[in-house]
mmCIF file of C-alpha atoms in Angstrom:
data_model
loop_
_atom_site.group_PDB
_atom_site.id
_atom_site.type_symbol
_atom_site.label_atom_id
_atom_site.label_comp_id
_atom_site.label_asym_id
_atom_site.label_seq_id
_atom_site.Cartn_x
_atom_site.Cartn_y
_atom_site.Cartn_z
ATOM 1 C CA MET S 1 127.907 53.011 86.560
ATOM 2 C CA LEU S 2 128.982 55.350 83.739
ATOM 3 C CA GLU S 3 126.808 58.444 83.434
ATOM 4 C CA HIS S 4 127.559 58.772 79.695
ATOM 5 C CA PRO S 5 128.066 55.900 77.211
ATOM 6 C CA LEU S 6 131.306 57.421 75.811
ATOM 7 C CA GLN S 7 133.117 57.940 79.124
ATOM 8 C CA ARG S 8 134.653 54.464 78.822
ATOM 9 C CA PHE S 9 137.007 55.525 76.014
ATOM 10 C CA PHE S 10 139.050 57.729 78.310
ATOM 11 C CA HIS S 11 140.313 54.798 80.371
ATOM 12 C CA SER S 12 142.442 53.696 77.398
ATOM 13 C CA MET S 13 143.679 57.078 76.122
ATOM 14 C CA ARG S 14 147.427 57.497 76.015
ATOM 15 C CA ALA S 15 148.819 59.747 78.749
ATOM 16 C CA LYS S 16 149.624 63.400 77.973
ATOM 17 C CA ARG S 17 147.866 63.215 74.606
ATOM 18 C CA PRO S 18 144.940 65.670 74.358
ATOM 19 C CA PHE S 19 143.546 64.271 71.087
ATOM 20 C CA ASP S 20 143.000 60.745 69.831
ATOM 21 C CA TRP S 21 140.813 59.055 67.215
ATOM 22 C CA VAL S 22 138.764 55.887 67.654
ATOM 23 C CA ARG S 23 136.429 54.017 65.342
ATOM 24 C CA PHE S 24 133.098 53.153 66.990
ATOM 25 C CA GLN S 25 129.757 52.069 65.519
ATOM 26 C CA ARG S 26 131.128 52.734 62.005
ATOM 27 C CA ARG S 27 131.896 56.359 62.895
ATOM 28 C CA ASP S 28 135.128 58.284 63.498
ATOM 29 C CA LEU S 29 135.234 59.827 66.973
ATOM 30 C CA LEU S 30 137.676 62.488 68.165
ATOM 31 C CA LEU S 31 138.507 62.056 71.867
ATOM 32 C CA ILE S 32 139.609 65.135 73.820
ATOM 33 C CA ASP S 33 141.244 64.745 77.224
ATOM 34 C CA HIS S 34 142.352 68.100 78.671
ATOM 35 C CA PRO S 35 143.081 69.204 82.268
ATOM 36 C CA LEU S 36 139.853 71.258 82.168
ATOM 37 C CA CYS S 37 137.485 68.855 80.407
ATOM 38 C CA GLN S 38 136.831 65.656 78.472
ATOM 39 C CA ALA S 39 134.868 65.648 75.219
ATOM 40 C CA VAL S 40 134.000 63.503 72.191
ATOM 41 C CA PHE S 41 133.201 64.752 68.675
ATOM 42 C CA SER S 42 131.840 62.654 65.834
ATOM 43 C CA ARG S 43 133.170 63.464 62.375
ATOM 44 C CA GLN S 44 129.656 62.713 61.172
ATOM 45 C CA GLY S 45 127.727 65.916 61.724
ATOM 46 C CA ALA S 46 130.624 67.609 63.597
ATOM 47 C CA GLN S 47 128.503 66.570 66.556
ATOM 48 C CA LEU S 48 129.746 67.094 70.099
ATOM 49 C CA LEU S 49 128.493 63.893 71.715
ATOM 50 C CA HIS S 50 130.099 64.233 75.151
ATOM 51 C CA PHE S 51 131.331 67.158 77.236
ATOM 52 C CA GLN S 52 132.373 66.930 80.871
ATOM 53 C CA PRO S 53 134.184 69.683 82.787
ATOM 54 C CA ARG S 54 136.836 68.241 85.078
ATOM 55 C CA GLY S 55 135.386 67.376 88.485
ATOM 56 C CA GLU S 56 131.776 67.588 87.257
ATOM 57 C CA ARG S 57 129.216 65.183 85.874
ATOM 58 C CA PRO S 58 128.582 65.134 82.098
ATOM 59 C CA LEU S 59 126.689 68.116 80.687
ATOM 60 C CA LEU S 60 125.327 66.247 77.649
ATOM 61 C CA TRP S 61 123.096 63.214 77.223
ATOM 62 C CA CYS S 62 123.710 60.746 74.368
ATOM 63 C CA SER S 63 121.848 57.602 73.393
ATOM 64 C CA SER S 64 123.637 54.297 73.927
ATOM 65 C CA GLN S 65 121.684 52.750 71.008
ATOM 66 C CA TRP S 66 123.165 54.117 67.753
ATOM 67 C CA PRO S 67 121.650 53.476 64.295
ATOM 68 C CA SER S 68 123.319 50.673 62.343
ATOM 69 C CA LEU S 69 123.180 52.818 59.193
ATOM 70 C CA SER S 70 126.333 54.941 59.319
ATOM 71 C CA THR S 71 124.666 57.954 57.702
ATOM 72 C CA ALA S 72 121.785 58.027 60.191
ATOM 73 C CA PRO S 73 122.151 60.732 62.866
ATOM 74 C CA VAL S 74 122.980 59.805 66.452
ATOM 75 C CA ARG S 75 120.479 61.163 68.959
ATOM 76 C CA GLY S 76 122.024 63.275 71.693
ATOM 77 C CA GLY S 77 124.952 65.596 72.242
ATOM 78 C CA ILE S 78 124.683 68.815 70.219
ATOM 79 C CA PRO S 79 123.290 68.121 66.735
ATOM 80 C CA VAL S 80 123.954 70.698 64.014
ATOM 81 C CA CYS S 81 120.730 71.386 62.123
ATOM 82 C CA TRP S 82 121.695 72.939 58.751
ATOM 83 C CA PRO S 83 120.820 74.411 56.252
ATOM 84 C CA TRP S 84 117.308 74.191 57.632
ATOM 85 C CA PHE S 85 115.816 73.549 61.056
ATOM 86 C CA GLY S 86 112.811 71.246 61.319
ATOM 87 C CA SER S 87 111.104 70.377 58.060
ATOM 88 C CA HIS S 88 112.267 72.017 54.851
ATOM 89 C CA PRO S 89 109.851 74.885 54.063
ATOM 90 C CA VAL S 90 109.365 73.758 50.440
ATOM 91 C CA GLU S 91 110.668 70.193 49.892
ATOM 92 C CA ALA S 92 108.649 67.913 52.176
ATOM 93 C CA ASP S 93 110.695 64.804 51.267
ATOM 94 C CA TRP S 94 114.051 66.270 52.275
ATOM 95 C CA PRO S 95 115.508 65.093 55.595
ATOM 96 C CA GLN S 96 114.397 66.604 58.893
ATOM 97 C CA HIS S 97 116.856 69.256 60.133
ATOM 98 C CA GLY S 98 118.929 69.278 56.944
ATOM 99 C CA TRP S 99 121.964 67.466 55.551
ATOM 100 C CA ALA S 100 124.646 68.417 58.076
ATOM 101 C CA ARG S 101 123.775 65.671 60.576
ATOM 102 C CA GLN S 102 124.228 62.980 57.891
ATOM 103 C CA ARG S 103 127.505 64.111 56.321
ATOM 104 C CA GLU S 104 131.113 63.692 57.378
ATOM 105 C CA TRP S 105 132.768 67.049 58.056
ATOM 106 C CA ARG S 106 136.377 68.037 57.446
ATOM 107 C CA MET S 107 138.385 68.914 60.553
ATOM 108 C CA LEU S 108 140.276 72.128 59.870
ATOM 109 C CA ASP S 109 142.203 72.434 63.117
ATOM 110 C CA ALA S 110 142.467 71.132 66.671
ATOM 111 C CA TRP S 111 144.749 72.626 69.311
ATOM 112 C CA ALA S 112 144.945 73.107 73.050
ATOM 113 C CA ASP S 113 146.701 75.319 75.587
ATOM 114 C CA ASP S 114 146.400 75.610 79.361
ATOM 115 C CA THR S 115 143.085 77.475 79.184
ATOM 116 C CA ARG S 116 141.025 75.728 76.503
ATOM 117 C CA VAL S 117 140.654 73.318 73.586
ATOM 118 C CA VAL S 118 139.665 74.644 70.146
ATOM 119 C CA VAL S 119 138.327 72.403 67.366
ATOM 120 C CA SER S 120 137.193 73.683 63.948
ATOM 121 C CA TRP S 121 135.125 71.781 61.358
ATOM 122 C CA GLN S 122 133.989 72.620 57.814
ATOM 123 C CA LEU S 123 131.264 71.239 55.545
ATOM 124 C CA ASP S 124 130.802 72.234 51.886
ATOM 125 C CA ILE S 125 127.825 71.043 49.840
ATOM 126 C CA GLU S 126 127.877 72.477 46.316
ATOM 127 C CA ASP S 127 127.440 76.263 46.791
ATOM 128 C CA TRP S 128 126.703 76.038 50.522
ATOM 129 C CA HIS S 129 129.340 76.332 53.254
ATOM 130 C CA VAL S 130 129.222 76.028 57.035
ATOM 131 C CA ARG S 131 131.972 76.199 59.642
ATOM 132 C CA LEU S 132 131.778 75.149 63.283
ATOM 133 C CA GLU S 133 134.283 76.283 65.898
ATOM 134 C CA ALA S 134 134.108 74.846 69.423
ATOM 135 C CA ARG S 135 135.989 76.336 72.366
ATOM 136 C CA LEU S 136 135.954 73.986 75.340
ATOM 137 C CA GLY S 137 137.237 74.293 78.897
ATOM 138 C CA GLN S 138 135.206 74.521 82.085
ATOM 139 C CA ASP S 139 132.474 75.984 79.811
ATOM 140 C CA LEU S 140 131.581 75.362 76.176
ATOM 141 C CA ASP S 141 131.286 77.946 73.407
ATOM 142 C CA ILE S 142 130.215 76.884 69.909
ATOM 143 C CA GLU S 143 129.844 79.121 66.867
ATOM 144 C CA LEU S 144 128.353 78.285 63.466
ATOM 145 C CA SER S 145 129.071 80.482 60.452
ATOM 146 C CA SER S 146 127.298 79.847 57.150
ATOM 147 C CA TYR S 147 127.073 81.382 53.684
ATOM 148 C CA HIS S 148 126.266 80.321 50.123
ATOM 149 C CA GLU S 149 127.425 81.255 46.607
ATOM 150 C CA ASP S 150 124.171 80.564 44.792
ATOM 151 C CA ASP S 151 123.140 83.067 42.124
ATOM 152 C CA SER S 152 120.021 84.163 44.021
ATOM 153 C CA ASP S 153 118.699 84.558 47.558
ATOM 154 C CA CYS S 154 117.898 81.276 49.320
ATOM 155 C CA LEU S 155 115.693 80.066 52.152
ATOM 156 C CA PHE S 156 117.776 79.196 55.168
ATOM 157 C CA SER S 157 117.668 78.342 58.882
ATOM 158 C CA PHE S 158 119.973 76.519 61.291
ATOM 159 C CA ALA S 159 120.184 75.452 64.927
ATOM 160 C CA LEU S 160 122.328 73.940 67.656
ATOM 161 C CA GLN S 161 120.069 71.644 69.669
ATOM 162 C CA PRO S 162 121.831 70.294 72.812
ATOM 163 C CA TYR S 163 120.498 67.394 74.844
ATOM 164 C CA TRP S 164 121.412 68.603 78.362
ATOM 165 C CA ARG S 165 121.888 65.806 80.870
ATOM 166 C CA VAL S 166 119.854 66.128 84.051
ATOM 167 C CA GLY S 167 119.623 63.941 87.138
ATOM 168 C CA SER S 168 115.828 64.062 87.018
ATOM 169 C CA LEU S 169 113.621 65.877 84.520
ATOM 170 C CA ARG S 170 110.713 66.020 86.945
ATOM 171 C CA ARG S 171 112.960 67.860 89.421
ATOM 172 C CA SER S 172 114.222 70.364 86.831
ATOM 173 C CA MET S 173 113.147 73.943 86.101
ATOM 174 C CA VAL S 174 114.046 76.550 83.483
ATOM 175 C CA HIS S 175 114.404 80.213 84.496
ATOM 176 C CA GLY S 176 114.605 83.342 82.346
ATOM 177 C CA MET S 177 111.747 83.234 79.822
ATOM 178 C CA GLU S 178 111.581 87.027 79.374
ATOM 179 C CA LEU S 179 110.590 87.830 75.801
ATOM 180 C CA ASP S 180 110.655 90.863 73.517
ATOM 181 C CA GLY S 181 107.030 91.771 74.103
ATOM 182 C CA LYS S 182 105.687 88.440 72.837
ATOM 183 C CA ALA S 183 103.707 85.846 74.778
ATOM 184 C CA SER S 184 105.457 82.485 74.812
ATOM 185 C CA GLY S 185 102.734 80.487 76.506
ATOM 186 C CA LEU S 186 105.335 79.577 79.153
ATOM 187 C CA PRO S 187 105.857 81.330 82.490
ATOM 188 C CA ASN S 188 109.153 83.008 83.377
ATOM 189 C CA THR S 189 110.028 79.986 85.531
ATOM 190 C CA TRP S 190 108.882 76.810 83.818
ATOM 191 C CA ALA S 191 108.870 73.171 84.930
ATOM 192 C CA PRO S 192 108.958 70.581 82.106
ATOM 193 C CA HIS S 193 105.736 68.605 81.931
ATOM 194 C CA GLY S 194 104.737 66.629 78.861
ATOM 195 C CA ALA S 195 105.909 67.222 75.313
ATOM 196 C CA VAL S 196 107.140 70.677 74.310
ATOM 197 C CA LYS S 197 108.543 72.208 71.116
ATOM 198 C CA GLN S 198 108.910 75.970 71.077
ATOM 199 C CA VAL S 199 111.173 78.724 69.794
ATOM 200 C CA LEU S 200 111.437 81.650 72.225
ATOM 201 C CA TYR S 201 112.855 85.042 71.243
ATOM 202 C CA ASN S 202 114.017 85.803 74.775
ATOM 203 C CA THR S 203 116.368 88.643 75.602
ATOM 204 C CA GLY S 204 118.718 87.046 78.126
ATOM 205 C CA SER S 205 120.135 83.822 79.488
ATOM 206 C CA LEU S 206 118.192 80.695 80.311
ATOM 207 C CA VAL S 207 119.140 78.779 83.439
ATOM 208 C CA LEU S 208 118.436 75.059 83.688
ATOM 209 C CA GLU S 209 118.094 74.185 87.362
ATOM 210 C CA ASP S 210 118.666 70.478 87.971
ATOM 211 C CA ALA S 211 117.727 69.590 91.539
ATOM 212 C CA GLY S 212 118.457 65.918 90.866
ATOM 213 C CA TRP S 213 122.178 66.645 90.478
ATOM 214 C CA GLN S 214 122.048 69.873 92.497
ATOM 215 C CA ARG S 215 123.453 72.123 89.797
ATOM 216 C CA ARG S 216 122.494 75.079 87.597
ATOM 217 C CA LEU S 217 123.483 75.445 83.942
ATOM 218 C CA ARG S 218 123.457 78.886 82.316
ATOM 219 C CA ILE S 219 122.718 78.843 78.558
ATOM 220 C CA ASP S 220 123.427 81.886 76.371
ATOM 221 C CA LYS S 221 123.105 82.648 72.651
ATOM 222 C CA ASN S 222 123.706 85.547 70.283
ATOM 223 C CA ALA S 223 121.049 88.268 70.474
ATOM 224 C CA SER S 224 119.547 87.613 67.021
ATOM 225 C CA ALA S 225 118.893 83.917 67.684
ATOM 226 C CA GLY S 226 115.912 82.212 69.254
ATOM 227 C CA SER S 227 116.030 79.756 72.143
ATOM 228 C CA VAL S 228 114.694 76.319 71.191
ATOM 229 C CA ILE S 229 113.113 74.127 73.874
ATOM 230 C CA TRP S 230 112.195 70.534 73.017
ATOM 231 C CA HIS S 231 111.261 67.340 74.840
ATOM 232 C CA PRO S 232 109.249 64.333 73.592
ATOM 233 C CA GLY S 233 107.308 63.884 76.828
ATOM 234 C CA SER S 234 105.956 60.335 77.047
ATOM 235 C CA ARG S 235 106.030 59.887 73.250
ATOM 236 C CA ALA S 236 108.315 57.112 72.022
ATOM 237 C CA VAL S 237 111.189 58.350 69.849
ATOM 238 C CA GLU S 238 114.027 56.514 68.128
ATOM 239 C CA GLN S 239 117.187 55.797 70.161
ATOM 240 C CA VAL S 240 115.549 56.781 73.457
ATOM 241 C CA GLU S 241 115.050 53.763 75.672
ATOM 242 C CA PRO S 242 112.204 53.574 78.219
ATOM 243 C CA GLY S 243 112.986 55.916 81.102
ATOM 244 C CA GLU S 244 115.835 57.710 79.291
ATOM 245 C CA ALA S 245 113.698 60.745 78.426
ATOM 246 C CA GLU S 246 113.738 61.533 82.152
ATOM 247 C CA ARG S 247 117.488 62.238 81.829
ATOM 248 C CA PHE S 248 117.597 65.100 79.308
ATOM 249 C CA LEU S 249 116.048 68.358 78.189
ATOM 250 C CA CYS S 250 116.870 70.122 74.917
ATOM 251 C CA ILE S 251 117.535 73.861 75.158
ATOM 252 C CA GLY S 252 119.390 75.272 72.178
ATOM 253 C CA ALA S 253 119.757 78.192 69.799
ATOM 254 C CA ALA S 254 118.334 78.701 66.314
ATOM 255 C CA GLY S 255 118.496 81.192 63.488
ATOM 256 C CA TYR S 256 114.932 80.535 62.464
ATOM 257 C CA ARG S 257 111.620 82.030 61.393
ATOM 258 C CA ALA S 258 108.527 80.131 60.253
ATOM 259 C CA GLY S 259 108.854 79.646 56.492
ATOM 260 C CA GLY S 260 112.621 80.188 56.580
ATOM 261 C CA LEU S 261 115.004 83.145 56.562
ATOM 262 C CA ILE S 262 116.299 84.765 53.373
ATOM 263 C CA LEU S 263 120.067 84.493 52.938
ATOM 264 C CA ALA S 264 121.592 86.529 50.118
ATOM 265 C CA GLN S 265 124.567 85.407 48.042
ATOM 266 C CA GLY S 266 127.765 85.799 50.082
ATOM 267 C CA GLU S 267 125.903 86.968 53.203
ATOM 268 C CA ARG S 268 127.169 85.302 56.385
ATOM 269 C CA MET S 269 124.888 84.250 59.197
ATOM 270 C CA LEU S 270 126.235 83.440 62.656
ATOM 271 C CA LEU S 271 124.861 81.348 65.492
ATOM 272 C CA ASN S 272 126.524 81.166 68.892
ATOM 273 C CA LEU S 273 125.755 78.935 71.875
ATOM 274 C CA ARG S 274 127.522 79.201 75.242
ATOM 275 C CA ALA S 275 126.909 77.178 78.378
ATOM 276 C CA GLY S 276 128.509 76.686 81.774
ATOM 277 C CA LEU S 277 127.708 75.718 85.348
ATOM 278 C CA VAL S 278 126.929 78.566 87.759
#
């Protein structure tokens, strides 16, 4: 049984070809087959839907039930939430988590050497610009860089929200909840139980311990970002079939404050997410 719905594409990839494109569910997918890893990006959202270090099980969960509407976001992988995270602080009717997940991005570059694969994407919406660069090998390293050319300061926030694949959520734990003098409501070592949605301004790494697959995943971010933890618990959500919520936990990174951050004209804001098995 395949442990990720996109693993099947690699059986038909042409030998010695690290990149290939396929059309699936009305979306363009970039397949990456490298001696160190396999991965799949969607042009829609510049979303990394699958990442699997060679010799390991997949690190990301992705729904097998995709929306029929081609502009609707796919649940899973690493969604890019931009230029706001969550609900827009002013416009209640604007889409949850921004426009980036709905738009097709432009691929700037894709290359590989013996040590890694690098893929760069760009999205421009009027005066707003965002670039994503992914460096993939045995580990993954993703950086978002965003700025705008509007005449005045703007509200802004963004996030990378991975769905980490686990063998069993009920046998998983998260370590490393140390905060900068703020109570999170979660202990330093936390076991997922029920629904959770929280941004933690922790100082170090988080480690996702997955006893079901007997592995530990270290998750790092840039110092100015918050760590986002999310899971729906027993609540039904779109594209998650019964029992599938037991197979993932979202732990990501966000440049975020309640009510939004202020981004000045031309000012660049960076967000970095790194993860690897330890």
